[in-house]
Amino acid sequence: MARLLIKKGADTEVAMTANATRFITPLTFQALTGRPVSCRSFDSSDEDVMAHISLAARTEALVIVPATANIIAKMAMGIADDFLTTLCLAVTSPKIVCPAMNVRMFQNPVVQENLRRLQGFGAIVVMPGCGDLACGETGPGRLAELPEIIEAIKSALTVKSLAGKKVLVSAGPTREMIDPVRFISNRSTGKMGFAMAAEAHRRGARVFLVSGPVTTPRPMGVTVVEVTTAVEMRQAVLDLAQDADVVVKAAAVSDYAPAEQYAQKVKKGLDEETLRLIKNPDILAELGRHKGRRLLVGFAAETEDLLAHAREKMINKNLDLIVANDVSRPGAGFAVDTNIVKLLYPSGRIDDIPLKSKEEVARDIWDRIVELPAPRGPIQ
Ligand code: PMT
């Protein structure tokens, strides 16, 4: 956990209970974090007897990982009999508690009551998973997966600028079948759209994600609807958009589908074959025609004349914002973890977002979306 936090750029300090130091030495954490480890009880020989107060003041998130039944009970009751429990009382920033213990201990009503009590005081509890436990038994009690804990920390540190809002995001490619084994599609992995959905969830929105076929891990806490074709995506998006406050269309929808779909695999025949295509519905344009009070945000994947093409799409599709994505640039567009985009507004304003991770780009885009004036059209 400490290693992962450092890798993610978090300034990480470790505080340990005396019992924890019997499992792993403070020196290990000191070497890992490059910071002194706080684990003493109060001692008049300490150089800084107020260390728990100064550490509490600079703590932006306190993560108890793993949280034993003992520390949970002490935190729930406000007991402060060592450095860590005293720190817990002095910290006013978010506390993320990650229980890990034997299944019967975890299911004990006292532990459950203490966890509820902690939640009542505003702590975030990352529930343990099910599986083989250190004690040899099986069941709930296993420390949550680290990415889940990281996500809880990110969420706790994010201002809930979308609280009470419903957000719909579309992501990934569509697949237009030619026959049972062949299809027309594109290289979209869904990463950009998934990052948009994850960030909206962190900001407190109820998030629905309509995704084409991808293998990218689903964002946590988001309702995912899987689709294959543009026609399926249209149906899912139109259904979910009804009462959405914001619709973000990051999906790379196939503009055309084969006119005919063969029931059996097409056999090799002539030297030349022609595939007839018909236009797919333009989902975003349809939403733009019946916009109501939804904010509509589109993406434009371009390889030339980025601004002109993106602006045209923004106007034709009646959008509040378009994310212009020059997918020919290294580090941008399809199937990479980073992106470079320009945000175009109907007013003519253009914001540049330089090369960043898709997660950071998503944060920057949402920072702009939450500032947009609400459309004043009739409710649809
Ligand atoms: O998924 P990744 O691998 O992370 O890649 C990210 C991305 C490159 C797919 C993403 O950043 C992006 O640019 N998405 C838009 C891709 C696209 O198809 O753009 P477009 O210019 O063809 O479409 C313009 C807008 O209309 C898009 O919001 C699109 O979702 C929408 N559209 C397009 C066609 C159609 N039939 N219906 C639509 O709703």
Tab-separated table of C-alpha atoms and ligand atoms in Angstrom:
chain	number	residue	atom	x	y	z
A	1	MET	CA	0.000	0.000	0.000
A	2	ALA	CA	2.768	2.438	0.982
A	3	ARG	CA	4.687	1.602	-2.185
A	4	LEU	CA	1.603	2.096	-4.345
A	5	LEU	CA	0.776	5.442	-2.705
A	6	ILE	CA	4.316	6.677	-3.307
A	7	LYS	CA	4.146	5.490	-6.923
A	8	LYS	CA	0.937	7.489	-7.341
A	9	GLY	CA	2.753	10.595	-6.120
A	10	ALA	CA	1.293	10.745	-2.603
A	11	ASP	CA	3.489	12.189	0.124
A	12	THR	CA	3.295	9.140	2.394
A	13	GLU	CA	4.093	8.870	6.103
A	14	VAL	CA	3.552	5.778	8.224
A	15	ALA	CA	2.365	5.564	11.810
A	16	MET	CA	2.267	2.138	13.490
A	17	THR	CA	0.856	0.603	16.629
A	18	ALA	CA	3.189	-1.389	18.862
A	19	ASN	CA	1.515	-4.616	17.705
A	20	ALA	CA	2.018	-3.686	14.055
A	21	THR	CA	5.768	-3.356	14.643
A	22	ARG	CA	5.822	-7.057	15.600
A	23	PHE	CA	4.673	-7.968	12.076
A	24	ILE	CA	6.860	-5.563	10.151
A	25	THR	CA	9.674	-3.329	11.314
A	26	PRO	CA	9.386	0.467	11.253
A	27	LEU	CA	12.722	0.469	9.442
A	28	THR	CA	11.105	-1.225	6.447
A	29	PHE	CA	8.572	1.598	6.135
A	30	GLN	CA	11.233	4.197	6.779
A	31	ALA	CA	13.307	2.810	3.912
A	32	LEU	CA	10.251	2.640	1.685
A	33	THR	CA	8.891	6.116	2.370
A	34	GLY	CA	12.135	7.929	3.162
A	35	ARG	CA	10.330	9.378	6.178
A	36	PRO	CA	10.607	8.671	9.903
A	37	VAL	CA	7.935	6.242	11.119
A	38	SER	CA	5.807	7.254	14.096
A	39	CYS	CA	5.182	4.366	16.437
A	40	ARG	CA	6.148	5.417	19.938
A	41	SER	CA	3.818	5.942	22.817
A	42	PHE	CA	4.221	9.183	24.682
A	43	ASP	CA	7.596	9.474	26.180
A	44	SER	CA	9.142	12.532	27.796
A	45	SER	CA	12.418	11.753	26.011
A	46	ASP	CA	10.758	12.349	22.634
A	47	GLU	CA	12.124	15.366	20.810
A	48	ASP	CA	8.678	16.346	19.597
A	49	VAL	CA	6.027	15.433	22.171
A	50	MET	CA	3.452	17.152	19.966
A	51	ALA	CA	4.356	15.055	16.897
A	52	HIS	CA	0.826	13.648	16.672
A	53	ILE	CA	-0.562	17.177	16.417
A	54	SER	CA	1.886	18.373	13.764
A	55	LEU	CA	1.433	15.161	11.749
A	56	ALA	CA	-2.366	15.475	12.068
A	57	ALA	CA	-2.223	19.059	10.799
A	58	ARG	CA	-0.399	18.084	7.606
A	59	THR	CA	-2.443	14.929	6.968
A	60	GLU	CA	-4.857	15.192	4.033
A	61	ALA	CA	-6.117	11.611	4.336
A	62	LEU	CA	-5.590	9.088	7.113
A	63	VAL	CA	-5.751	5.482	5.901
A	64	ILE	CA	-5.927	2.707	8.474
A	65	VAL	CA	-4.733	-0.329	6.578
A	66	PRO	CA	-5.216	-2.989	7.759
A	67	ALA	CA	-7.681	-1.923	10.467
A	68	THR	CA	-7.905	-4.536	13.212
A	69	ALA	CA	-10.956	-5.034	15.430
A	70	ASN	CA	-8.924	-3.371	18.181
A	71	ILE	CA	-8.116	-0.116	16.357
A	72	ILE	CA	-11.673	0.051	14.999
A	73	ALA	CA	-13.039	-0.218	18.550
A	74	LYS	CA	-10.627	2.407	19.852
A	75	MET	CA	-11.417	4.808	17.021
A	76	ALA	CA	-15.154	4.296	17.487
A	77	MET	CA	-14.878	5.114	21.202
A	78	GLY	CA	-12.326	7.914	20.949
A	79	ILE	CA	-9.694	6.052	22.939
A	80	ALA	CA	-6.274	7.643	22.555
A	81	ASP	CA	-3.680	5.547	24.339
A	82	ASP	CA	-0.837	5.477	21.839
A	83	PHE	CA	0.549	7.532	18.965
A	84	LEU	CA	-1.753	6.199	16.255
A	85	THR	CA	-5.009	6.434	18.207
A	86	THR	CA	-4.079	9.927	19.360
A	87	LEU	CA	-3.348	10.851	15.757
A	88	CYS	CA	-6.766	9.481	14.762
A	89	LEU	CA	-8.447	11.853	17.192
A	90	ALA	CA	-6.384	14.838	16.095
A	91	VAL	CA	-6.884	14.359	12.343
A	92	THR	CA	-9.815	16.314	10.906
A	93	SER	CA	-9.293	15.305	7.268
A	94	PRO	CA	-10.958	12.188	5.775
A	95	LYS	CA	-10.323	8.857	7.508
A	96	ILE	CA	-10.405	5.712	5.430
A	97	VAL	CA	-10.721	2.526	7.458
A	98	CYS	CA	-9.885	-0.793	5.778
A	99	PRO	CA	-10.829	-3.689	8.062
A	100	ALA	CA	-8.973	-7.003	7.852
A	101	MET	CA	-9.504	-9.791	10.373
A	102	ASN	CA	-10.852	-13.268	10.978
A	103	VAL	CA	-14.338	-13.817	9.543
A	104	ARG	CA	-16.009	-14.463	12.915
A	105	MET	CA	-14.340	-11.415	14.409
A	106	PHE	CA	-15.487	-9.313	11.443
A	107	GLN	CA	-19.047	-10.607	11.688
A	108	ASN	CA	-19.179	-10.033	15.443
A	109	PRO	CA	-21.995	-7.541	16.118
A	110	VAL	CA	-19.663	-5.433	18.254
A	111	VAL	CA	-17.253	-4.932	15.336
A	112	GLN	CA	-20.146	-4.246	12.973
A	113	GLU	CA	-21.620	-1.727	15.424
A	114	ASN	CA	-18.230	-0.023	15.800
A	115	LEU	CA	-17.884	0.247	12.017
A	116	ARG	CA	-21.371	1.774	11.756
A	117	ARG	CA	-20.444	4.184	14.532
A	118	LEU	CA	-17.290	5.189	12.683
A	119	GLN	CA	-19.272	5.721	9.474
A	120	GLY	CA	-21.693	7.849	11.475
A	121	PHE	CA	-18.720	10.036	12.431
A	122	GLY	CA	-17.871	10.408	8.735
A	123	ALA	CA	-15.192	7.728	8.322
A	124	ILE	CA	-15.110	5.872	5.016
A	125	VAL	CA	-15.066	2.117	5.495
A	126	VAL	CA	-13.647	0.066	2.628
A	127	MET	CA	-15.315	-3.262	3.258
A	128	PRO	CA	-13.140	-6.379	3.250
A	129	GLY	CA	-13.395	-8.926	0.490
A	130	CYS	CA	-14.247	-12.611	0.761
A	131	GLY	CA	-11.605	-15.287	0.478
A	132	ASP	CA	-8.877	-17.227	2.261
A	133	LEU	CA	-7.844	-15.454	5.442
A	134	ALA	CA	-4.455	-15.438	7.164
A	135	CYS	CA	-5.957	-17.577	9.961
A	136	GLY	CA	-6.768	-20.372	7.493
A	137	GLU	CA	-10.516	-19.749	7.462
A	138	THR	CA	-12.544	-18.492	4.509
A	139	GLY	CA	-15.106	-15.670	4.327
A	140	PRO	CA	-15.350	-11.897	4.565
A	141	GLY	CA	-12.438	-10.363	6.416
A	142	ARG	CA	-9.755	-10.183	3.775
A	143	LEU	CA	-8.276	-6.721	3.239
A	144	ALA	CA	-9.936	-5.016	0.248
A	145	GLU	CA	-7.925	-4.990	-2.956
A	146	LEU	CA	-5.417	-2.132	-3.033
A	147	PRO	CA	-6.883	-0.423	-6.149
A	148	GLU	CA	-10.209	-0.249	-4.292
A	149	ILE	CA	-8.521	1.438	-1.332
A	150	ILE	CA	-6.699	3.867	-3.655
A	151	GLU	CA	-10.031	4.698	-5.293
A	152	ALA	CA	-11.604	5.345	-1.866
A	153	ILE	CA	-8.742	7.725	-1.031
A	154	LYS	CA	-9.097	9.581	-4.337
A	155	SER	CA	-12.825	9.848	-3.824
A	156	ALA	CA	-12.407	11.118	-0.258
A	157	LEU	CA	-10.068	13.834	-1.550
A	158	THR	CA	-12.405	14.956	-4.334
A	159	VAL	CA	-14.816	17.852	-3.888
A	160	LYS	CA	-18.354	16.579	-4.537
A	161	SER	CA	-19.045	19.040	-7.340
A	162	LEU	CA	-21.522	16.634	-9.001
A	163	ALA	CA	-23.464	15.606	-5.880
A	164	GLY	CA	-27.097	14.875	-6.735
A	165	LYS	CA	-26.418	14.796	-10.488
A	166	LYS	CA	-26.977	11.962	-12.909
A	167	VAL	CA	-24.177	11.560	-15.428
A	168	LEU	CA	-24.222	9.376	-18.511
A	169	VAL	CA	-20.969	8.526	-20.270
A	170	SER	CA	-20.520	6.487	-23.431
A	171	ALA	CA	-17.167	4.863	-24.132
A	172	GLY	CA	-15.380	2.328	-26.267
A	173	PRO	CA	-15.950	1.294	-29.858
A	174	THR	CA	-18.997	-0.183	-31.481
A	175	ARG	CA	-18.777	-3.394	-33.451
A	176	GLU	CA	-20.765	-3.777	-36.652
A	177	MET	CA	-20.986	-7.430	-37.629
A	178	ILE	CA	-20.411	-8.541	-41.228
A	179	ASP	CA	-20.873	-12.210	-40.431
A	180	PRO	CA	-20.577	-14.239	-37.193
A	181	VAL	CA	-16.776	-13.853	-37.103
A	182	ARG	CA	-15.986	-10.538	-38.810
A	183	PHE	CA	-16.858	-6.979	-37.913
A	184	ILE	CA	-16.083	-3.306	-38.542
A	185	SER	CA	-14.768	-1.437	-35.530
A	186	ASN	CA	-11.954	0.864	-34.378
A	187	ARG	CA	-9.118	0.909	-31.846
A	188	SER	CA	-10.987	2.534	-28.951
A	189	THR	CA	-10.237	0.861	-25.603
A	190	GLY	CA	-12.754	2.873	-23.584
A	191	LYS	CA	-9.939	4.297	-21.395
A	192	MET	CA	-10.839	7.956	-21.963
A	193	GLY	CA	-14.569	7.425	-21.370
A	194	PHE	CA	-13.920	5.206	-18.348
A	195	ALA	CA	-11.699	7.931	-16.862
A	196	MET	CA	-14.551	10.432	-17.387
A	197	ALA	CA	-17.000	8.073	-15.637
A	198	ALA	CA	-14.618	7.369	-12.725
A	199	GLU	CA	-14.018	11.075	-12.118
A	200	ALA	CA	-17.753	11.846	-12.216
A	201	HIS	CA	-18.310	9.135	-9.599
A	202	ARG	CA	-15.567	10.593	-7.382
A	203	ARG	CA	-17.323	13.951	-7.640
A	204	GLY	CA	-20.480	12.437	-6.193
A	205	ALA	CA	-22.589	11.829	-9.330
A	206	ARG	CA	-24.742	8.786	-10.014
A	207	VAL	CA	-22.930	7.499	-13.059
A	208	PHE	CA	-24.111	5.290	-15.909
A	209	LEU	CA	-21.596	4.082	-18.447
A	210	VAL	CA	-22.659	2.679	-21.798
A	211	SER	CA	-19.678	0.816	-23.159
A	212	GLY	CA	-18.843	-0.966	-26.367
A	213	PRO	CA	-16.802	-4.182	-26.192
A	214	VAL	CA	-13.527	-3.492	-24.322
A	215	THR	CA	-11.252	-5.254	-21.847
A	216	THR	CA	-10.396	-2.145	-19.805
A	217	PRO	CA	-11.288	-2.681	-16.104
A	218	ARG	CA	-14.629	-1.118	-15.207
A	219	PRO	CA	-14.544	1.977	-13.034
A	220	MET	CA	-15.748	1.345	-9.474
A	221	GLY	CA	-19.157	2.462	-8.283
A	222	VAL	CA	-20.474	3.017	-11.795
A	223	THR	CA	-23.416	1.211	-13.441
A	224	VAL	CA	-22.165	-0.277	-16.693
A	225	VAL	CA	-24.391	-1.192	-19.633
A	226	GLU	CA	-22.574	-3.257	-22.230
A	227	VAL	CA	-23.508	-2.909	-25.890
A	228	THR	CA	-22.024	-4.077	-29.154
A	229	THR	CA	-23.479	-2.172	-32.108
A	230	ALA	CA	-24.234	1.509	-32.693
A	231	VAL	CA	-27.944	0.690	-32.776
A	232	GLU	CA	-27.694	-0.955	-29.331
A	233	MET	CA	-25.660	1.976	-28.042
A	234	ARG	CA	-28.281	4.406	-29.326
A	235	GLN	CA	-31.064	2.590	-27.475
A	236	ALA	CA	-29.130	2.372	-24.192
A	237	VAL	CA	-27.968	6.001	-24.381
A	238	LEU	CA	-31.409	7.402	-25.241
A	239	ASP	CA	-33.026	5.410	-22.395
A	240	LEU	CA	-30.495	6.535	-19.799
A	241	ALA	CA	-30.231	10.119	-21.067
A	242	GLN	CA	-33.894	10.824	-20.266
A	243	ASP	CA	-33.263	12.237	-16.783
A	244	ALA	CA	-29.478	12.751	-17.016
A	245	ASP	CA	-28.003	16.122	-16.075
A	246	VAL	CA	-24.859	15.643	-18.148
A	247	VAL	CA	-24.180	13.352	-21.112
A	248	VAL	CA	-20.576	12.806	-22.158
A	249	LYS	CA	-20.058	10.931	-25.407
A	250	ALA	CA	-16.499	9.637	-25.562
A	251	ALA	CA	-17.491	6.531	-27.523
A	252	ALA	CA	-16.053	5.928	-30.965
A	253	VAL	CA	-19.262	4.973	-32.729
A	254	SER	CA	-18.962	3.375	-36.169
A	255	ASP	CA	-20.471	5.804	-38.647
A	256	TYR	CA	-21.446	2.934	-40.954
A	257	ALA	CA	-22.591	-0.669	-40.601
A	258	PRO	CA	-22.694	-3.412	-43.240
A	259	ALA	CA	-25.944	-3.210	-45.188
A	260	GLU	CA	-26.271	-6.957	-44.956
A	261	GLN	CA	-25.342	-9.235	-42.092
A	262	TYR	CA	-24.588	-12.794	-43.140
A	263	ALA	CA	-25.879	-15.574	-40.894
A	264	GLN	CA	-22.921	-17.832	-41.746
A	265	LYS	CA	-19.233	-17.097	-42.191
A	266	VAL	CA	-18.736	-15.677	-45.674
A	267	LYS	CA	-16.666	-18.006	-47.850
A	268	LYS	CA	-13.656	-16.898	-49.841
A	269	GLY	CA	-14.814	-16.398	-53.442
A	270	LEU	CA	-14.029	-13.815	-56.084
A	271	ASP	CA	-10.750	-11.905	-56.195
A	272	GLU	CA	-12.634	-8.713	-55.444
A	273	GLU	CA	-15.667	-8.220	-53.216
A	274	THR	CA	-17.649	-5.117	-52.378
A	275	LEU	CA	-19.059	-4.441	-48.955
A	276	ARG	CA	-22.078	-2.158	-48.997
A	277	LEU	CA	-22.434	0.050	-45.926
A	278	ILE	CA	-25.336	2.005	-44.524
A	279	LYS	CA	-25.165	4.972	-42.207
A	280	ASN	CA	-25.592	4.355	-38.480
A	281	PRO	CA	-27.744	6.681	-36.392
A	282	ASP	CA	-25.813	9.662	-35.030
A	283	ILE	CA	-26.629	9.294	-31.339
A	284	LEU	CA	-25.134	12.578	-30.206
A	285	ALA	CA	-26.823	14.555	-32.964
A	286	GLU	CA	-30.138	13.008	-31.928
A	287	LEU	CA	-29.555	14.040	-28.309
A	288	GLY	CA	-28.646	17.520	-29.539
A	289	ARG	CA	-31.974	17.829	-31.372
A	290	HIS	CA	-33.885	17.039	-28.160
A	291	LYS	CA	-31.508	18.641	-25.751
A	292	GLY	CA	-33.791	19.823	-22.975
A	293	ARG	CA	-31.857	20.804	-19.858
A	294	ARG	CA	-29.057	18.330	-20.265
A	295	LEU	CA	-25.478	19.426	-20.755
A	296	LEU	CA	-24.103	17.698	-23.834
A	297	VAL	CA	-20.390	17.076	-24.150
A	298	GLY	CA	-18.975	15.424	-27.249
A	299	PHE	CA	-15.563	14.222	-28.306
A	300	ALA	CA	-14.152	14.629	-31.799
A	301	ALA	CA	-11.449	12.248	-32.959
A	302	GLU	CA	-9.636	13.929	-35.842
A	303	THR	CA	-6.503	13.409	-37.904
A	304	GLU	CA	-6.555	16.752	-39.773
A	305	ASP	CA	-8.019	20.250	-39.358
A	306	LEU	CA	-8.708	19.502	-35.697
A	307	LEU	CA	-10.318	22.770	-34.699
A	308	ALA	CA	-12.446	23.281	-37.832
A	309	HIS	CA	-13.846	19.745	-37.745
A	310	ALA	CA	-14.439	19.753	-34.005
A	311	ARG	CA	-16.172	23.140	-34.166
A	312	GLU	CA	-18.414	21.919	-36.969
A	313	LYS	CA	-19.439	18.884	-34.896
A	314	MET	CA	-20.071	21.052	-31.839
A	315	ILE	CA	-22.415	23.311	-33.809
A	316	ASN	CA	-24.159	20.581	-35.839
A	317	LYS	CA	-24.763	18.434	-32.766
A	318	ASN	CA	-25.813	21.372	-30.547
A	319	LEU	CA	-23.172	20.709	-27.869
A	320	ASP	CA	-22.160	22.733	-24.814
A	321	LEU	CA	-18.554	21.617	-25.107
A	322	ILE	CA	-16.497	19.460	-27.440
A	323	VAL	CA	-13.240	17.724	-26.634
A	324	ALA	CA	-11.124	17.907	-29.770
A	325	ASN	CA	-8.754	14.969	-29.898
A	326	ASP	CA	-6.012	14.914	-32.544
A	327	VAL	CA	-5.575	11.147	-32.556
A	328	SER	CA	-2.551	11.313	-34.878
A	329	ARG	CA	-0.340	12.799	-32.137
A	330	PRO	CA	1.942	10.466	-30.158
A	331	GLY	CA	0.539	9.961	-26.652
A	332	ALA	CA	-2.954	11.009	-27.697
A	333	GLY	CA	-6.174	9.305	-28.688
A	334	PHE	CA	-6.798	5.602	-29.069
A	335	ALA	CA	-5.375	2.856	-26.861
A	336	VAL	CA	-2.871	4.906	-24.822
A	337	ASP	CA	-3.003	5.949	-21.160
A	338	THR	CA	-2.427	9.627	-21.956
A	339	ASN	CA	-4.150	12.242	-24.044
A	340	ILE	CA	-3.716	15.744	-25.461
A	341	VAL	CA	-6.930	17.654	-26.172
A	342	LYS	CA	-8.408	21.059	-26.851
A	343	LEU	CA	-11.756	22.065	-25.354
A	344	LEU	CA	-13.957	24.119	-27.646
A	345	TYR	CA	-16.891	26.187	-26.387
A	346	PRO	CA	-19.776	27.622	-28.437
A	347	SER	CA	-18.514	31.106	-27.431
A	348	GLY	CA	-15.290	30.508	-29.369
A	349	ARG	CA	-13.183	29.978	-26.254
A	350	ILE	CA	-10.536	27.259	-26.607
A	351	ASP	CA	-8.712	25.616	-23.680
A	352	ASP	CA	-5.569	23.581	-24.262
A	353	ILE	CA	-4.956	20.473	-22.187
A	354	PRO	CA	-1.365	19.319	-22.740
A	355	LEU	CA	-0.082	15.721	-22.537
A	356	LYS	CA	-1.366	14.156	-19.303
A	357	SER	CA	-2.750	10.844	-18.095
A	358	LYS	CA	-6.342	10.240	-19.195
A	359	GLU	CA	-7.295	10.393	-15.503
A	360	GLU	CA	-5.862	13.924	-15.244
A	361	VAL	CA	-7.399	14.961	-18.563
A	362	ALA	CA	-10.779	13.731	-17.290
A	363	ARG	CA	-10.335	15.826	-14.131
A	364	ASP	CA	-9.546	18.922	-16.224
A	365	ILE	CA	-12.562	18.333	-18.472
A	366	TRP	CA	-14.922	17.910	-15.482
A	367	ASP	CA	-13.486	21.090	-13.916
A	368	ARG	CA	-14.763	22.868	-17.067
A	369	ILE	CA	-18.089	20.997	-17.317
A	370	VAL	CA	-19.165	21.856	-13.755
A	371	GLU	CA	-18.658	25.536	-14.597
A	372	LEU	CA	-20.890	25.422	-17.691
A	373	PRO	CA	-24.190	27.296	-17.506
A	374	ALA	CA	-27.179	24.916	-17.405
A	375	PRO	CA	-29.035	24.773	-20.751
A	376	ARG	CA	-32.384	26.460	-20.566
A	377	GLY	CA	-34.349	24.366	-23.070
A	378	PRO	CA	-37.656	22.675	-22.253
A	379	ILE	CA	-37.447	19.555	-20.067
A	380	GLN	CA	-37.578	16.526	-22.390
B	1	PMT	O1	-11.176	4.730	-25.935
B	1	PMT	P1	-9.723	5.183	-25.952
B	1	PMT	O2	-8.800	4.110	-26.478
B	1	PMT	O3	-9.291	5.742	-24.624
B	1	PMT	O4	-9.633	6.379	-27.008
B	1	PMT	C1	-10.245	7.601	-26.730
B	1	PMT	C2	-10.961	8.194	-27.964
B	1	PMT	C3	-9.945	8.553	-29.021
B	1	PMT	C4	-11.959	7.166	-28.532
B	1	PMT	C5	-11.735	9.463	-27.455
B	1	PMT	O5	-10.852	10.367	-26.895
B	1	PMT	C6	-12.493	10.150	-28.594
B	1	PMT	O6	-11.976	10.990	-29.284
B	1	PMT	N1	-13.780	9.779	-28.755
B	1	PMT	C7	-14.646	10.208	-29.879
B	1	PMT	C8	-14.416	9.294	-31.027
B	1	PMT	C9	-15.273	9.570	-32.231
B	1	PMT	O7	-15.839	8.658	-32.743
B	1	PMT	O8	-15.368	10.808	-32.621
B	1	PMT	P2	-16.227	11.340	-33.883
B	1	PMT	O9	-15.562	12.573	-34.247
B	1	PMT	O10	-16.378	10.271	-34.908
B	1	PMT	O11	-17.658	11.597	-33.268
B	1	PMT	C10	-18.033	12.854	-32.713
B	1	PMT	C11	-18.972	12.665	-31.550
B	1	PMT	O12	-20.220	12.120	-32.006
B	1	PMT	C12	-18.453	11.714	-30.485
B	1	PMT	O13	-18.834	12.223	-29.229
B	1	PMT	C13	-19.200	10.416	-30.780
B	1	PMT	O14	-19.412	9.628	-29.598
B	1	PMT	C14	-20.515	10.905	-31.357
B	1	PMT	N2	-21.100	10.008	-32.373
B	1	PMT	C15	-20.447	9.749	-33.530
B	1	PMT	C16	-21.039	8.953	-34.493
B	1	PMT	C17	-22.310	8.403	-34.248
B	1	PMT	N3	-22.895	7.623	-35.142
B	1	PMT	N4	-22.935	8.670	-33.091
B	1	PMT	C18	-22.355	9.462	-32.155
B	1	PMT	O15	-22.947	9.700	-31.095
